Structure formats: structure tokens, C-alpha cells
Amino acid sequence: MLLRIDENVGYTNTMRFSTKALRVSQNPRFNTSAVVNPIVQSTTFLFDNLDEIPPHDYTRVSNPNRTNLEAVLASLENAEHCVVYSSGMAAVTAAFALLEQGDHLLMAQDIYGGTHRLVNTVLPKQGISCTEFDANDPESIRRAIQPTSKMLIFETPTNPKLRVNDIEAISRIAHEYGLTVVFDNTFASPYLVTALDLGADIIIHSTTKYISGHSDVIGGAALTNNPDTHLQLFEYIKTTGACPSPFDCWLSLRGLKTLAVRMRQHCENAQAVAEWLEKQPNVECVYYPGLPGHPDHEVAKRQMPKGFSGMVSFEVKGTWEDTRRVCENTKIFQMAESLGGVESLIGAPRVMSHGAMTEEERIERGIQPTLIRLSVGIEDAKDLIEDLAQALALVKPLAASRV
Ligand code: PLP
């Protein structure tokens, strides 16, 4: 039988059964001319000689699909460097790994619950302390500063009240004290905000959300213009192994191709849903930065000129039981954690995103039991509104108490 022999690699038709199974047509340098980059599942890569390390040698350290994803993300965030991770939390952890024992961190009060947990459970064991500041008031940074302060972390629009904090003002004050500014851009995506341009030093993403966009992959990224910071972020993944799989990178890359069109539709639908919700008699208030009545509407218009993202929160005029009725009775909005996928999701922060806090902690942050959070997807906005209308019809209009 005639075998296809690749002379570069030296396959021969004299090979025996077990060798043929491993080597025939298994040319590591094959080029498929595929329009879409293939998934390079290989864990290991050829060396040409022992004098030079190839561009990829071992997939924990680097892989073509990972490099593709990093290049695209860096270009979209106007960043020089990007490192992708196995999750958003792995990316946050990598940023915190820049801190040393004895260092102090400033963290915005309104921060993703997982970041809050990391800061309060893991960092103290590493001798790193933290003080919270109010990102709605950048001057509060000055009151939280300590001689050992090294880093500040915040995110905006915030979860679940969707406040829009002034990235430029926060970065400017933080830099007066020599802090490294870490900004989590998960809720806006680089289509709406490029925060390195506004003064941040490190951008974090849970690529699980808008970047990938289809609720089918967990991933994270850290981006920076600083080569030393990049080296440390890279050394972290290489050393700890918090790397994404080639398939996950490939899925995120596929999602990224439609980020712009998805974001435009998320923004348009969320604006329509928010404006409609505002007019409903059994809705107490609506939180969406695209509404003129939102406390940060002016900052949002300046900072997010292309749109206000797809997250909308609102309080029903009623009780916790009414919140439950609405969340449990939508037909198109699916009741689930997470956000940023093409499909619309509904959830109650009281038992979902902020369920780990006590009721007092939630009330302190303005998270009422009647608060509902929507991740508005890219379905037809009319269907989304009709769905909310039938669920809101179950709220008793004159309920006396909120709890
Ligand atoms: N940052 C923000 C703002 C998030 O909302 C999340 C997850 O919801 C994360 C980080 C963590 O991302 P992951 O779930 O990909 O680890």
C-alpha cells in the first residue's frame, strides 16, 4: 500500500503497524488553508533544534489558539499585552499576585461577589489587607489610602445597581498615590469602554460574559501596556497553570467576531426595556445608565458614547413574594446566574449574585429584596417587553410592605 510520505518529517512506508498509527499524516507543520483557525489541541510542539525554543513549546505556557485570542483582545482594548486565563477569577487572582505580603489594596464597595470573597478570604492569608472605597466619590480614595497601599480595583457599570464611575477621575487620584489601577471591564466590554485609554493600568475581563457572548465558555483576561506587568501576569499563568483550553480560546475567538453587532443589539434592547419598565405602575424604580434620570447618566454619556450595555435592574413595587413571582414566571427571560450571553436572563440579587451577603449588608448597599436584575439579550425587544408585561401583571399593585 502506498502511504503519503512527508519528506520533511521522514515518514516511510516501511514503518510497522504501531508506528504508522502514530506518524502517518500526522505532520505537525501541516497547513490546511482553512479560513477559520483550527483548534490546536496539541499539548506539545516540535523543536527544530536544541538551540532555540519554538514559539509554542507546551500548552500550559502558550498555544496558538491562546495567542490568537490574546492578539484580538489586545487590539480591541488598545492594549500592548494580553494574557488569557481559565476564568475571570483566575485573571483577578493573577492581578492580585502582583501584590506582596504587607501590601494594602483599595477595593470599590460595589464589586463582583467573587472578587469580594477572594479579597476577604484568600488575601488576608497572604498578608495583604484591604480597605473599601466609594467609587461614586473618587475623593474617598484619599481617605482610604494607607502608607502601604499599592493597588486599587474597581468595575463599572456596577453590579447590580449599574452605577457608572468616572474611570479617568479614579485613575488620576489613584496615580497621585502611585497605585496600580485594576479595572474590571466585564460589564461594558471593549466595544463600549477602553479603560487603558482612560488611565487604568490593568484591564480584567471575565470573558465568560460579553466577550464570548454565548454562555458556553468560562474564561478570563488581563491586559496592560506595561511590559513588566505583562511579564508578571504571564509568569503567573505559566507557574500556576490557570490556563484556558485551546477549545475555550477558540470559542471565545468565535464569539469576539460578533462582539460589535451583539453589543449594539444588547444596548438597543436594554434601552427599550428600561424605558418601558419606567412607565409601569408596579415598578418602583429602574436602574439603567441610558435613562436620563440615572444618577450617572452624564458620566455614562461621556464614558460610554456607543451605548450603555445590556444590564438593567429594577425594583418591583411590592414584596419579596412579588419579586419571586416575576422571576419565576418569565417565559423568554430565563432565570439563571451570569450575564452577557445572547439569551436574556433574569435573576434576584437577594438570593443569586448577592446571596452570600447578609440582608443588612445588602440593604446597606441599596439592594432591596424587590430588586430584579436583567441581562437583556439580543432577541426581539417586543417579545422581551411582552414577556416582562405578563410576569409583572402578577405583582399586586398596592402591596404595602417591601419585604
Ligand atoms: N468580574 C465580574 C464583573 C463578574 O461579573 C464575574 C462573574 O460573574 C467575574 C469577574 C468572574 O468571572 P468568572 O465567572 O469567569 O470567573
Coordinates of C-alpha atoms and ligand atoms in Angstrom, one line a residue:
M1 CA 0.0 0.0 0.0
L2 CA 1.3 3.4 -0.9
L3 CA 1.5 5.8 2.0
R4 CA 1.6 9.6 1.8
I5 CA 5.1 10.3 2.9
D6 CA 6.0 13.7 4.3
E7 CA 9.7 14.1 3.5
N8 CA 10.2 16.8 6.0
V9 CA 9.4 14.6 8.8
G10 CA 10.6 11.4 7.2
Y11 CA 7.6 9.1 7.3
T12 CA 8.2 5.9 5.3
N13 CA 6.0 3.1 4.1
T14 CA 8.3 0.6 5.8
M15 CA 7.0 1.7 9.2
R16 CA 5.3 -1.0 11.3
F17 CA 1.7 -1.0 12.5
S18 CA 2.1 0.9 15.8
T19 CA 4.4 3.5 14.3
K20 CA 2.1 4.1 11.3
A21 CA -0.8 4.6 13.6
L22 CA 1.1 7.5 15.3
R23 CA 3.1 9.0 12.5
V24 CA 1.3 8.7 9.1
S25 CA -0.2 12.0 8.0
Q26 CA 0.5 13.4 11.5
N27 CA 2.5 16.3 10.2
P28 CA 2.9 18.9 12.9
R29 CA 3.5 21.6 10.3
F30 CA 0.5 20.8 8.1
N31 CA -1.3 23.7 6.7
T32 CA -5.0 23.3 5.9
S33 CA -5.6 26.7 4.3
A34 CA -8.7 26.8 6.5
V35 CA -10.4 30.2 6.6
V36 CA -11.1 29.6 10.3
N37 CA -8.1 28.8 12.5
P38 CA -8.2 25.1 13.5
I39 CA -8.3 24.2 17.2
V40 CA -4.7 23.2 18.1
Q41 CA -5.4 20.7 20.8
S42 CA -1.8 19.5 21.0
T43 CA -0.2 19.9 24.4
T44 CA 3.4 19.9 22.9
F45 CA 5.1 21.3 19.9
L46 CA 8.2 20.5 17.8
F47 CA 11.6 21.9 18.4
D48 CA 13.7 22.5 15.3
N49 CA 16.9 22.1 17.2
L50 CA 18.1 22.4 20.8
D51 CA 19.4 25.9 20.4
E52 CA 16.1 27.7 20.1
I53 CA 12.8 27.3 21.9
P54 CA 9.9 27.3 19.4
P55 CA 7.1 30.0 19.6
H56 CA 5.0 27.4 21.4
D57 CA 6.5 24.5 23.3
Y58 CA 3.9 23.4 25.8
T59 CA 0.2 24.4 26.0
R60 CA 0.3 25.4 29.7
V61 CA 2.8 28.1 28.7
S62 CA 1.4 29.0 25.3
N63 CA -0.8 27.7 22.5
P64 CA -1.7 29.1 19.0
N65 CA -5.4 29.4 19.9
R66 CA -4.5 31.3 23.1
T67 CA -2.1 33.6 21.2
N68 CA -4.8 34.3 18.6
L69 CA -7.3 35.3 21.4
E70 CA -4.7 37.4 23.2
A71 CA -3.9 39.3 20.0
V72 CA -7.5 40.1 19.2
L73 CA -8.4 41.1 22.7
A74 CA -5.3 43.3 22.9
S75 CA -6.2 45.0 19.7
L76 CA -9.8 45.7 20.8
E77 CA -8.7 47.1 24.2
N78 CA -6.0 49.2 22.7
A79 CA -3.5 47.3 24.8
E80 CA 0.0 46.2 24.1
H81 CA -0.3 43.0 26.0
C82 CA -2.9 40.4 27.0
V83 CA -2.8 37.2 28.9
V84 CA -5.9 35.0 28.9
Y85 CA -6.9 32.7 31.8
S86 CA -9.1 29.8 32.6
S87 CA -11.7 32.1 34.2
G88 CA -12.4 35.7 35.2
M89 CA -11.5 34.9 38.8
A90 CA -8.1 33.5 37.6
A91 CA -7.5 36.8 35.9
V92 CA -8.4 38.8 39.1
T93 CA -6.1 36.4 41.1
A94 CA -3.3 37.0 38.7
A95 CA -3.6 40.8 39.1
F96 CA -3.6 40.4 42.9
A97 CA -0.5 38.2 42.6
L98 CA 1.4 41.4 41.8
L99 CA 0.9 42.3 45.5
E100 CA 3.3 41.3 48.2
Q101 CA 3.0 40.4 51.8
G102 CA 2.3 43.7 53.8
D103 CA 0.8 45.5 50.8
H104 CA -2.6 47.2 51.1
L105 CA -5.4 47.1 48.5
L106 CA -8.2 49.6 47.8
M107 CA -11.4 47.9 46.6
A108 CA -14.6 49.6 45.4
Q109 CA -17.6 48.9 47.7
D110 CA -19.6 47.7 44.7
I111 CA -17.6 44.9 43.3
Y112 CA -18.3 41.4 41.9
G113 CA -19.1 39.0 44.8
G114 CA -16.3 36.6 43.8
T115 CA -13.7 39.4 43.9
H116 CA -15.1 40.4 47.3
R117 CA -14.7 36.8 48.6
L118 CA -11.2 36.5 47.2
V119 CA -10.1 39.7 48.9
N120 CA -11.7 38.7 52.2
T121 CA -10.7 35.1 52.4
V122 CA -7.5 34.5 50.4
L123 CA -5.6 37.8 50.5
P124 CA -5.5 38.1 54.3
K125 CA -3.7 34.7 54.5
Q126 CA -1.1 36.2 52.2
G127 CA -0.7 39.2 54.5
I128 CA -2.5 41.6 52.1
S129 CA -5.0 43.9 53.7
C130 CA -7.9 45.8 52.0
T131 CA -10.0 48.9 52.6
E132 CA -13.1 49.6 50.6
F133 CA -13.8 53.0 49.0
D134 CA -16.8 54.5 47.4
A135 CA -16.2 54.6 43.6
N136 CA -19.1 57.0 43.2
D137 CA -16.9 59.5 45.1
P138 CA -13.4 59.4 43.8
E139 CA -12.2 61.7 46.6
S140 CA -13.0 58.8 49.0
I141 CA -9.8 57.2 47.7
R142 CA -7.8 59.8 49.7
R143 CA -9.5 58.7 52.9
A144 CA -8.8 55.0 52.3
I145 CA -5.1 55.4 51.4
Q146 CA -2.5 53.9 53.7
P147 CA 1.3 54.1 53.5
T148 CA 1.4 50.5 52.2
S149 CA -1.3 51.0 49.6
K150 CA -0.2 49.5 46.2
M151 CA -3.3 48.7 44.2
L152 CA -6.9 49.8 43.6
I153 CA -9.6 47.7 41.9
F154 CA -13.0 48.7 40.7
E155 CA -15.5 47.9 38.0
T156 CA -18.3 49.8 36.2
P157 CA -21.2 49.7 35.4
T158 CA -21.5 48.2 38.9
N159 CA -23.5 45.1 39.8
P160 CA -26.5 45.2 40.5
K161 CA -27.3 49.0 40.7
L162 CA -25.4 49.8 37.5
R163 CA -23.7 52.9 38.7
V164 CA -21.2 54.4 36.2
N165 CA -18.0 55.5 37.9
D166 CA -15.6 58.0 36.4
I167 CA -12.6 55.9 35.3
E168 CA -10.4 58.9 34.5
A169 CA -11.0 60.6 37.8
I170 CA -10.4 57.4 39.8
S171 CA -7.2 56.6 37.9
R172 CA -5.9 60.1 38.3
I173 CA -6.3 60.2 42.1
A174 CA -5.0 56.6 42.5
H175 CA -1.9 57.6 40.4
E176 CA -1.2 60.5 42.7
Y177 CA -0.5 57.8 45.4
G178 CA 1.4 55.6 43.0
L179 CA -1.3 52.8 43.0
T180 CA -1.7 50.3 40.2
V181 CA -5.2 50.8 38.9
V182 CA -7.0 47.5 38.0
F183 CA -10.3 47.9 36.2
D184 CA -12.8 45.1 35.6
N185 CA -14.4 45.8 32.2
T186 CA -16.7 42.8 32.1
F187 CA -20.0 44.7 32.2
A188 CA -19.1 47.1 29.3
S189 CA -16.8 45.1 27.1
P190 CA -14.1 46.9 25.0
Y191 CA -16.8 47.7 22.4
L192 CA -18.2 50.3 24.9
V193 CA -15.2 51.2 27.1
T194 CA -11.4 51.0 26.6
A195 CA -10.1 51.9 30.0
L196 CA -6.4 51.8 29.4
D197 CA -7.1 55.0 27.3
L198 CA -8.7 56.5 30.4
G199 CA -5.8 55.8 32.8
A200 CA -6.3 52.3 34.1
D201 CA -3.1 50.1 34.3
I202 CA -4.6 46.6 34.1
I203 CA -7.9 45.6 32.5
I204 CA -9.6 42.5 33.7
H205 CA -12.3 40.6 31.9
S206 CA -14.5 37.7 32.7
T207 CA -14.5 36.6 29.0
T208 CA -17.3 34.3 30.1
K209 CA -19.7 37.2 29.6
Y210 CA -20.0 39.6 26.6
I211 CA -16.6 38.8 25.1
S212 CA -17.5 35.1 24.4
G213 CA -21.2 36.0 24.4
H214 CA -22.9 32.6 24.1
S215 CA -22.9 31.3 27.7
D216 CA -20.8 28.3 26.6
V217 CA -17.3 29.0 27.9
I218 CA -15.6 30.2 31.1
G219 CA -12.6 32.4 30.6
G220 CA -10.7 35.5 31.7
A221 CA -8.2 38.0 30.5
A222 CA -5.8 40.6 31.9
L223 CA -4.5 43.4 29.6
T224 CA -1.8 46.1 30.1
N225 CA 0.6 48.4 28.3
N226 CA 3.3 47.8 30.9
P227 CA 5.8 45.1 29.8
D228 CA 6.9 44.3 33.3
T229 CA 3.4 43.9 34.5
H230 CA 2.7 41.7 31.4
L231 CA 5.7 39.5 32.3
Q232 CA 4.4 39.0 35.8
L233 CA 0.9 38.3 34.6
F234 CA 2.3 35.7 32.1
E235 CA 4.7 34.2 34.7
Y236 CA 1.7 33.7 37.0
I237 CA -0.3 31.6 34.4
K238 CA 2.8 29.7 33.4
T239 CA 3.6 28.9 37.1
T240 CA 0.1 28.3 38.5
G241 CA -1.4 26.6 35.4
A242 CA -4.6 28.7 35.3
C243 CA -4.7 28.5 31.5
P244 CA -7.7 28.1 29.2
S245 CA -8.0 25.2 26.9
P246 CA -7.4 25.6 23.2
F247 CA -11.1 24.9 22.6
D248 CA -12.2 27.5 25.1
C249 CA -9.9 30.1 23.4
W250 CA -11.4 29.1 20.0
L251 CA -14.9 29.5 21.3
S252 CA -14.1 33.0 22.7
L253 CA -12.5 34.0 19.4
R254 CA -15.6 32.9 17.6
G255 CA -17.7 35.0 20.0
L256 CA -15.5 38.0 19.6
K257 CA -16.1 38.1 15.9
T258 CA -19.7 39.3 16.6
L259 CA -19.0 41.4 19.7
A260 CA -19.8 44.7 18.0
V261 CA -23.1 43.6 16.5
R262 CA -24.1 41.8 19.7
M263 CA -23.3 44.9 21.8
R264 CA -25.3 47.2 19.6
Q265 CA -28.3 44.9 19.9
H266 CA -27.8 44.5 23.7
C267 CA -27.7 48.2 24.1
E268 CA -30.7 48.9 21.9
N269 CA -32.8 46.2 23.6
A270 CA -31.8 47.2 27.1
Q271 CA -32.7 50.9 26.4
A272 CA -36.1 49.8 25.1
V273 CA -36.8 47.5 28.1
A274 CA -35.6 50.2 30.6
E275 CA -37.8 52.9 29.0
W276 CA -40.8 50.6 29.1
L277 CA -40.2 49.4 32.7
E278 CA -40.0 53.1 33.8
K279 CA -43.6 53.5 32.7
Q280 CA -45.1 50.5 34.6
P281 CA -47.2 51.2 37.6
N282 CA -45.9 48.2 39.5
V283 CA -42.3 49.1 39.0
E284 CA -40.8 51.2 41.8
C285 CA -37.6 52.3 40.0
V286 CA -35.3 51.4 37.1
Y287 CA -31.5 51.4 37.1
Y288 CA -30.1 51.8 33.6
P289 CA -27.4 54.4 32.8
G290 CA -29.1 55.1 29.5
L291 CA -32.0 56.7 31.3
P292 CA -31.8 60.5 31.7
G293 CA -32.9 60.1 35.3
H294 CA -30.0 57.8 36.2
P295 CA -27.6 59.5 38.7
D296 CA -24.6 58.9 36.4
H297 CA -26.2 59.5 33.0
E298 CA -23.9 62.4 32.2
V299 CA -20.7 60.4 33.1
A300 CA -22.1 57.4 31.2
K301 CA -22.7 59.5 28.1
R302 CA -19.1 60.7 28.1
Q303 CA -17.5 57.4 29.1
M304 CA -19.7 55.1 27.0
P305 CA -20.6 57.1 23.9
K306 CA -21.6 54.0 21.9
G307 CA -24.1 52.7 24.4
F308 CA -24.9 51.7 28.0
S309 CA -24.6 47.9 27.8
G310 CA -27.3 45.2 28.3
M311 CA -27.8 45.1 32.0
V312 CA -30.9 46.6 33.5
S313 CA -32.1 46.4 37.2
F314 CA -35.4 47.4 38.6
E315 CA -37.4 47.2 41.8
V316 CA -40.9 45.9 41.8
K317 CA -43.5 47.8 43.8
G318 CA -44.4 45.0 46.1
T319 CA -42.8 42.3 48.3
W320 CA -40.2 39.6 48.0
E321 CA -43.1 37.3 47.0
D322 CA -43.7 39.6 44.1
T323 CA -40.1 39.5 43.1
R324 CA -40.3 35.7 43.2
R325 CA -43.5 35.8 41.0
V326 CA -41.9 37.9 38.3
C327 CA -38.6 36.0 38.2
E328 CA -40.3 32.6 38.2
N329 CA -42.9 33.4 35.5
T330 CA -41.0 34.9 32.6
K331 CA -41.0 32.7 29.6
I332 CA -38.3 34.2 27.4
F333 CA -36.1 35.6 30.1
Q334 CA -34.5 32.5 31.7
M335 CA -33.9 32.5 35.4
A336 CA -30.2 31.9 35.7
E337 CA -26.9 33.4 37.1
S338 CA -24.4 35.1 34.8
L339 CA -24.8 37.7 32.1
G340 CA -23.6 38.9 28.7
G341 CA -24.9 36.0 26.6
V342 CA -27.1 36.4 23.6
E343 CA -30.1 35.0 25.5
S344 CA -31.9 37.1 28.1
L345 CA -31.6 36.2 31.8
I346 CA -33.5 37.3 34.9
G347 CA -32.4 37.0 38.5
A348 CA -32.9 38.2 42.0
P349 CA -29.7 39.6 43.5
R350 CA -31.0 38.8 47.0
V351 CA -30.6 35.0 46.5
M352 CA -28.4 34.9 43.4
S353 CA -25.5 37.3 42.8
H354 CA -25.6 38.8 46.3
G355 CA -26.9 35.8 48.2
A356 CA -23.8 35.4 50.2
M357 CA -24.2 38.7 51.9
T358 CA -26.5 39.3 55.0
E359 CA -29.7 41.2 54.5
E360 CA -28.2 44.1 56.4
E361 CA -25.1 44.2 54.1
R362 CA -27.4 44.1 51.1
I363 CA -29.7 46.9 52.4
E364 CA -26.6 48.9 53.2
R365 CA -25.7 48.7 49.5
G366 CA -29.2 49.6 48.4
I367 CA -30.0 46.0 47.3
Q368 CA -33.7 45.7 48.3
P369 CA -35.4 42.3 48.3
T370 CA -37.6 43.6 45.4
L371 CA -34.6 44.2 43.2
I372 CA -34.5 42.2 39.9
R373 CA -31.5 42.1 37.5
L374 CA -31.9 41.5 33.8
S375 CA -29.2 40.6 31.4
V376 CA -31.0 41.7 28.2
G377 CA -30.2 39.6 25.3
I378 CA -30.5 40.1 21.5
E379 CA -34.0 38.6 21.0
D380 CA -36.7 40.9 19.5
A381 CA -37.2 43.7 22.1
K382 CA -41.0 43.5 21.6
D383 CA -41.0 39.8 22.8
L384 CA -38.9 40.7 25.8
I385 CA -41.3 43.5 26.8
E386 CA -44.4 41.3 26.3
D387 CA -42.7 38.7 28.5
L388 CA -42.0 41.1 31.3
A389 CA -45.5 42.6 31.0
Q390 CA -47.2 39.2 31.6
A391 CA -44.8 38.5 34.5
L392 CA -45.3 41.9 36.1
A393 CA -49.1 41.5 35.8
L394 CA -48.7 39.0 38.7
V395 CA -47.4 41.8 41.0
K396 CA -50.1 43.0 43.3
P397 CA -50.2 46.8 42.6
L398 CA -50.9 48.0 46.1
A399 CA -48.7 45.8 48.2
A400 CA -48.0 47.6 51.5
S401 CA -44.5 46.4 52.5
R402 CA -41.4 45.8 50.6
V403 CA -40.2 42.7 52.5
Ligands
PLP1 N1 -15.9 40.1 37.2 C1 -17.2 40.3 37.1 C2 -17.6 41.8 37.0 C3 -18.1 39.3 37.0 O1 -19.4 39.6 36.9 C4 -17.6 38.0 37.1 C5 -18.5 36.8 37.1 O2 -19.7 37.0 37.2 C6 -16.2 37.7 37.3 C7 -15.4 38.8 37.3 C8 -15.7 36.4 37.5 O3 -15.7 35.7 36.2 P1 -15.7 34.1 36.0 O4 -17.0 33.7 36.4 O5 -15.4 34.0 34.6 O6 -14.6 33.6 36.9

